[in-house]
mmCIF file of C-alpha atoms and ligand atoms in Angstrom:
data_model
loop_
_atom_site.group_PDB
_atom_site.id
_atom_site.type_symbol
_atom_site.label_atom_id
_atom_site.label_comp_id
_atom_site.label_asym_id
_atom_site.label_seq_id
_atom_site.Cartn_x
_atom_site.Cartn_y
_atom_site.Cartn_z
ATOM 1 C CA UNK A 1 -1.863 20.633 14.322
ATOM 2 C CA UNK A 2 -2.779 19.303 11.032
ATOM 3 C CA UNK A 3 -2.044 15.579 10.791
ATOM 4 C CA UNK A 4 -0.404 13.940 8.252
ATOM 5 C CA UNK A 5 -2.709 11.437 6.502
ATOM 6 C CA UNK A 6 -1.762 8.214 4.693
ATOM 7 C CA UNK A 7 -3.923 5.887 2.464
ATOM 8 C CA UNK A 8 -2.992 2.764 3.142
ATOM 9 C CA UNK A 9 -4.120 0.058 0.463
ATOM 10 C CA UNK A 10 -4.143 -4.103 1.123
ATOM 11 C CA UNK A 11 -3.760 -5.726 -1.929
ATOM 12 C CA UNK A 12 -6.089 -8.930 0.172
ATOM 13 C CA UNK A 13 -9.781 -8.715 0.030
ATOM 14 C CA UNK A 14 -9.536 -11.951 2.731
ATOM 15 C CA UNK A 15 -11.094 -10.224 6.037
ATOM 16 C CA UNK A 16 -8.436 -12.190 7.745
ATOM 17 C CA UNK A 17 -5.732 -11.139 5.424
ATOM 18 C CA UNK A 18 -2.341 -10.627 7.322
ATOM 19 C CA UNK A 19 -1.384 -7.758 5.093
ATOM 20 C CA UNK A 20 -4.536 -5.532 6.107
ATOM 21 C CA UNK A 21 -3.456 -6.640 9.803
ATOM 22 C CA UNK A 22 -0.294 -4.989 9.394
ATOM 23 C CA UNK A 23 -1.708 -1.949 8.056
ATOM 24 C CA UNK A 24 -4.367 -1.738 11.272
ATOM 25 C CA UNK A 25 -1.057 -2.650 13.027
ATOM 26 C CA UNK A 26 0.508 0.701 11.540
ATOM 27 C CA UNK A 27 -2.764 2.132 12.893
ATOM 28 C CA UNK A 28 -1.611 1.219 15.995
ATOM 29 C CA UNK A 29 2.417 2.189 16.216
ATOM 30 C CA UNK A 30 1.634 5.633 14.400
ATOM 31 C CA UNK A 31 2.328 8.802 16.280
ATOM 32 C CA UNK A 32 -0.557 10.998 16.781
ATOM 33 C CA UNK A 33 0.654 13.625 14.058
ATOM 34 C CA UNK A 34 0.120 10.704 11.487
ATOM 35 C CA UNK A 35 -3.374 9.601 10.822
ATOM 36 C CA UNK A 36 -4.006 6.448 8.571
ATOM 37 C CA UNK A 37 -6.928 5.498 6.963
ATOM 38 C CA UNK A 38 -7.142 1.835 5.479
ATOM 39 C CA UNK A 39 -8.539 1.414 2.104
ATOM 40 C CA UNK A 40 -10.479 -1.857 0.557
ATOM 41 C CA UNK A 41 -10.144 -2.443 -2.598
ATOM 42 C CA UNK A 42 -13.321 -4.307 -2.882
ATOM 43 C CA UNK A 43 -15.769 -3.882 -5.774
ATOM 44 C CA UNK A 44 -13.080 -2.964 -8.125
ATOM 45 C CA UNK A 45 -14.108 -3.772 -11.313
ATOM 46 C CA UNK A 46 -11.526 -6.246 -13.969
ATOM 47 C CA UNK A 47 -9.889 -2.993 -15.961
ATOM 48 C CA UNK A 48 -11.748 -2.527 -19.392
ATOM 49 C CA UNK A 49 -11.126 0.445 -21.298
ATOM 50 C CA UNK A 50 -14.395 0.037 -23.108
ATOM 51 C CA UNK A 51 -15.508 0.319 -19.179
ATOM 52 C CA UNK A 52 -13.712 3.335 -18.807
ATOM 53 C CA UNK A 53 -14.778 5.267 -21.822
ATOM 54 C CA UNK A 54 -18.034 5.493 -20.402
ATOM 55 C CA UNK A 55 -17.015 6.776 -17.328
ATOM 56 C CA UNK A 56 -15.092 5.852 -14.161
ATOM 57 C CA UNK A 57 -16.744 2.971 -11.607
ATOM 58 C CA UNK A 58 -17.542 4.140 -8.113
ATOM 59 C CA UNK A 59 -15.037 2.337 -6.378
ATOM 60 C CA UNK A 60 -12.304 3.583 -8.571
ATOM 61 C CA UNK A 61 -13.396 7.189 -7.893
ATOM 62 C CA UNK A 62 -13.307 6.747 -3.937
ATOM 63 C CA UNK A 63 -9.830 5.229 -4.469
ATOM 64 C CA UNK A 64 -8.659 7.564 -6.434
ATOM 65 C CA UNK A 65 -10.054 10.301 -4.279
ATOM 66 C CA UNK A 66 -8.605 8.894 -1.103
ATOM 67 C CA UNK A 67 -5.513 8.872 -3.088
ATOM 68 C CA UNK A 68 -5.081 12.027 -4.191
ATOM 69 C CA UNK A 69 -6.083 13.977 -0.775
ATOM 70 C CA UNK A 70 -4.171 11.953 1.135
ATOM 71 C CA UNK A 71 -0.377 13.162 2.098
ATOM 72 C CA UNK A 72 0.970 9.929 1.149
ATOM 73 C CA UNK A 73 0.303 6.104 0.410
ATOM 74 C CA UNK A 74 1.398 2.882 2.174
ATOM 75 C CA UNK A 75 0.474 -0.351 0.073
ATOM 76 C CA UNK A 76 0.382 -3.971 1.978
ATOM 77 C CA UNK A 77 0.907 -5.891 -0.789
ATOM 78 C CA UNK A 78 0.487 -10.168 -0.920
ATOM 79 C CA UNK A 79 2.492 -12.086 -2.654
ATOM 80 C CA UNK A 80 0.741 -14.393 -5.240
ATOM 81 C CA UNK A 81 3.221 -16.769 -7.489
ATOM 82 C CA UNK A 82 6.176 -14.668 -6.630
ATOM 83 C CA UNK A 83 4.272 -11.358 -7.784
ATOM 84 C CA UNK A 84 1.854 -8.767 -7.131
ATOM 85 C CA UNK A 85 -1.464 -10.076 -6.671
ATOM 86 C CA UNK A 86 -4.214 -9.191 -9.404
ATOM 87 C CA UNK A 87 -6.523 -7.601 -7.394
ATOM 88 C CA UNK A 88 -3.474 -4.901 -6.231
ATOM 89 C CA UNK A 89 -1.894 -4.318 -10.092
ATOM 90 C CA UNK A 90 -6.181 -4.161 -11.075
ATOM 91 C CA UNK A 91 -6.647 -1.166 -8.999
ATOM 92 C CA UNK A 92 -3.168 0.385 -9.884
ATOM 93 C CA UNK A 93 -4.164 0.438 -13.990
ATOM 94 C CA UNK A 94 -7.436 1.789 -13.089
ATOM 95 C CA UNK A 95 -5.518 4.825 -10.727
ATOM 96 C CA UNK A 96 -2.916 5.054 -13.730
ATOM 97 C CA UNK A 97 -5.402 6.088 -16.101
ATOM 98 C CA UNK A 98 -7.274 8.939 -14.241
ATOM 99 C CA UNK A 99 -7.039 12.380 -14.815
ATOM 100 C CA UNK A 100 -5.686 14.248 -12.761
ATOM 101 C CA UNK A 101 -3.294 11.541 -11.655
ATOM 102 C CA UNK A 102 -3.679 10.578 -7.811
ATOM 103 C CA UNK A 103 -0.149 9.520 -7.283
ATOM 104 C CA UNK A 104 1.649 12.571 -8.912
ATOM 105 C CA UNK A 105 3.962 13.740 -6.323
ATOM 106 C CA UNK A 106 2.968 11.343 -3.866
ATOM 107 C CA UNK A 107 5.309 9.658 -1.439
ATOM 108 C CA UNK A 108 4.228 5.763 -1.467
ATOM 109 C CA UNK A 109 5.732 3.265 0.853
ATOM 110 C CA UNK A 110 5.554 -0.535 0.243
ATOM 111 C CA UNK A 111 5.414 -3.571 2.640
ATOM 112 C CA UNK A 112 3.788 -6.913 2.852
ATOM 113 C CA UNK A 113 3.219 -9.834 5.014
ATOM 114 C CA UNK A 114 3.208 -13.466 3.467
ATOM 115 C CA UNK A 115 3.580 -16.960 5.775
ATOM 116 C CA UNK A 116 6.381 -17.784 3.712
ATOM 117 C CA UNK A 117 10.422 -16.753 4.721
ATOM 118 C CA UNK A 118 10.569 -13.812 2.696
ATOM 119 C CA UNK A 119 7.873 -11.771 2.892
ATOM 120 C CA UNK A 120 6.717 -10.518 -0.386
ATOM 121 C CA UNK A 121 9.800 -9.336 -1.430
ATOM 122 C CA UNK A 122 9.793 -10.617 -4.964
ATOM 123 C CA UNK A 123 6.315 -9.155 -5.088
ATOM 124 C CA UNK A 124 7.458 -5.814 -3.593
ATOM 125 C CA UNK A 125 10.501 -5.419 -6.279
ATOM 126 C CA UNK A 126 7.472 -6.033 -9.250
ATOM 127 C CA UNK A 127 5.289 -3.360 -7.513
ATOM 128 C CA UNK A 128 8.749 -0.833 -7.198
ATOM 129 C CA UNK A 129 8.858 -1.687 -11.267
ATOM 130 C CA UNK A 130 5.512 -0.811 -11.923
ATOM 131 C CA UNK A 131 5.611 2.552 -10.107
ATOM 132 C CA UNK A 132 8.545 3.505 -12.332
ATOM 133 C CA UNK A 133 6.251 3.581 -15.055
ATOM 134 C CA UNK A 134 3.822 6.059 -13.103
ATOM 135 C CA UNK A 135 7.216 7.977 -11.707
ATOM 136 C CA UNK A 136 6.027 7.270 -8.497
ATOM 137 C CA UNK A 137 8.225 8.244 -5.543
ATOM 138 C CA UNK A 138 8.417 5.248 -3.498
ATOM 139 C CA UNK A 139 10.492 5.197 -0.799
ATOM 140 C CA UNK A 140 13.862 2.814 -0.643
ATOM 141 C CA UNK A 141 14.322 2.376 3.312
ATOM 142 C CA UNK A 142 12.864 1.074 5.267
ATOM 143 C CA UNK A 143 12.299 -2.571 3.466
ATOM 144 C CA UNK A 144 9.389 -3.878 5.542
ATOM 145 C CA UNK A 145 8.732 -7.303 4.772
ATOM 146 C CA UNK A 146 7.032 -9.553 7.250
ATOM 147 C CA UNK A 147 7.710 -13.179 6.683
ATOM 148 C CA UNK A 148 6.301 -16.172 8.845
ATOM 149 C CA UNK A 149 3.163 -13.669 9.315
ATOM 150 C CA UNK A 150 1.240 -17.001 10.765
ATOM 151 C CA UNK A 151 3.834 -16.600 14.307
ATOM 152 C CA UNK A 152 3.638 -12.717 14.295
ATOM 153 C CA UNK A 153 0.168 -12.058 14.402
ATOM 154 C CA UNK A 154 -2.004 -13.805 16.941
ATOM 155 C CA UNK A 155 -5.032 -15.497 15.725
ATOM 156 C CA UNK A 156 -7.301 -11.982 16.279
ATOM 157 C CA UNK A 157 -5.058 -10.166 13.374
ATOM 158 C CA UNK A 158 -2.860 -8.260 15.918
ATOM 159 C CA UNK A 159 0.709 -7.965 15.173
ATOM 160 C CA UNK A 160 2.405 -9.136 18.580
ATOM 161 C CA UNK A 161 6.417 -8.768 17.309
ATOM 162 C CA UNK A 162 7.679 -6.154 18.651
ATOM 163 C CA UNK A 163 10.411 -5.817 16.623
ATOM 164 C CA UNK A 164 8.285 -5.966 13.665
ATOM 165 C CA UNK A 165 6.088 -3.276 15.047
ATOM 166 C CA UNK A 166 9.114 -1.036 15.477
ATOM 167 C CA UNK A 167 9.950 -1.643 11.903
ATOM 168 C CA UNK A 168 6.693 -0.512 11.205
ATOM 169 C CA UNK A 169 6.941 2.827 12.816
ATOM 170 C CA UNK A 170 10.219 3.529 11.111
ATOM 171 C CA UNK A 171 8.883 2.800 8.124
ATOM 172 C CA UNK A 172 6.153 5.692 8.924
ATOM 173 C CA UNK A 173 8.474 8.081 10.038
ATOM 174 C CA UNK A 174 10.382 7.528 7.148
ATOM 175 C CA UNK A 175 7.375 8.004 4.638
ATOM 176 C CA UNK A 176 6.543 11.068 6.890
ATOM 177 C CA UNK A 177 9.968 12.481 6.210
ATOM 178 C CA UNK A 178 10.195 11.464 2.534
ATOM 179 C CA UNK A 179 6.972 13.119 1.517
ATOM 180 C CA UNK A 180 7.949 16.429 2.941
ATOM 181 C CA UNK A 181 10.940 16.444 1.290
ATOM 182 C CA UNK A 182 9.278 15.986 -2.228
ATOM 183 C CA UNK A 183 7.144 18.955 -1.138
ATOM 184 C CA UNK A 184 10.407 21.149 -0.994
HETATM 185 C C1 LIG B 1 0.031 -17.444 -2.312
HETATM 186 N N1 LIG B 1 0.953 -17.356 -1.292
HETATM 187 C C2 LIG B 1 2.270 -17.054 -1.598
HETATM 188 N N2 LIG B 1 3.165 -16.693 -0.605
HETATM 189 C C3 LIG B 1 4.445 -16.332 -0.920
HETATM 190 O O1 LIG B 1 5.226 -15.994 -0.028
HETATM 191 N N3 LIG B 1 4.870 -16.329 -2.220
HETATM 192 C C4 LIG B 1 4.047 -16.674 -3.256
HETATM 193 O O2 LIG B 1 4.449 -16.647 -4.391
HETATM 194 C C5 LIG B 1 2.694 -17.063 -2.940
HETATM 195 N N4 LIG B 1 1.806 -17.382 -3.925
HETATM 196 C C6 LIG B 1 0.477 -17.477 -3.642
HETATM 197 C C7 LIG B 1 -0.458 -17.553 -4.678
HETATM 198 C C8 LIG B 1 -1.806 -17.562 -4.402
HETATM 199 C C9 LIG B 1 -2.800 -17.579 -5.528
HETATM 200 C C10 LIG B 1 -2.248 -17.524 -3.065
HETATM 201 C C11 LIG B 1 -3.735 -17.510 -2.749
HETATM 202 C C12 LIG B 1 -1.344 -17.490 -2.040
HETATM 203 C C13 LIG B 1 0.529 -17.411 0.108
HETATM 204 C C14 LIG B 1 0.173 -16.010 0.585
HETATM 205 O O3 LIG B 1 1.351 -15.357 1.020
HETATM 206 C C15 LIG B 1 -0.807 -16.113 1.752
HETATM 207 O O4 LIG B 1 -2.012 -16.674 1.274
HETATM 208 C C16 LIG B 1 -1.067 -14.786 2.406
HETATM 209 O O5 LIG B 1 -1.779 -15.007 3.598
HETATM 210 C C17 LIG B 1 -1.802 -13.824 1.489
HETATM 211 O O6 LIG B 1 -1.883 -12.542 2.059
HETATM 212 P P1 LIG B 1 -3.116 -12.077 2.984
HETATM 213 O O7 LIG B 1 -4.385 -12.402 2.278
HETATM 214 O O8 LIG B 1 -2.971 -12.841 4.281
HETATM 215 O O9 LIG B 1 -2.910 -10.611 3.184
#
């Protein structure tokens, strides 16, 4: 059987970063049909179009190219002053100007982990706005946002709430079931 494989993007470069621990916990709850392979956005360049015109950085290439051949995207984003962090909405304007466009048809899913009671939401609704730009088809339900991330994971990165965990796999399923019906 051919799995179904995400790209799932941290907006943290931190190696302890909660939001790339719930993406290895996704890892972790998926089913074996659904294969996910994590994706660092490190030694993404500050967006310059000057940069561009002469041709498109490594790292955006990869990203781009993990993008565009993968079945679907999950982003972890941060939340940085009640937004999406830089680093994330960097990488997004460099995918948003390539040719062919990576996230044309693609189902994306959105969570994020923050220590604080909300978890990313108000970042989450900015990244939702930004995809409308790209017509992106991100998926409504299930919200996953993982506030007080410092008492759900333990202090090796692993996600020990269950009931967040569950969460997780719904959201998965959900992505799964959302990208095939774009297909259609
Ligand atoms: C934060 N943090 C934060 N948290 C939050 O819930 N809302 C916010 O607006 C902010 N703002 C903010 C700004 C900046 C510059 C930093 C560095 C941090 C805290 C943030 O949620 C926390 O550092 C997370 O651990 C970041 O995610 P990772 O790196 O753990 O994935």
């Amino acid at each position: 059987m051919t799995p179904f494989r995400i790209a799932a993007i941290s907006g943290s470069l931190r190696k302890a970063s909660f939001n790339t621990a719930a993406l290895r916990a996704a890892q972790e709850v998926a089913p074996d049909d659904i294969e996910i392979e994590i994706v660092t956005l490190e030694g993404i360049p500050l967006y310059d179009d000057d940069l561009r015109a002469t041709g498109s950085p490594a790292a955006v290439t990869r990203l781009c190219a993990t993008i565009a051949s993968a079945d679907a995207v999950l982003i972890a984003t941060p939340e940085y002053n009640y937004s999406i962090p830089g680093v994330l909405k960097n990488a997004i304007d460099w995918v948003s100007r390539a040719e062919p466009q990576p996230f044309k048809e693609k189902a994306v899913a959105i969570m994020g982990a923050s220590p604080g009671a909300i978890g990313t939401a108000r970042a989450q609704y900015d990244l939702r706005k930004v995809f409308v730009y790209l017509d992106v088809h991100v998926l409504n339900k299930p919200e996953v946002m993982i506030g007080g991330a410092a008492s759900r994971f333990d202090a090796d990165g692993r996600l020990i709430d269950e009931a967040t965990r569950k969460f997780i796999a719904s959201q998965l399923a959900a992505l799964q079931a959302w990208a095939h019906r774009l297909r259609q």
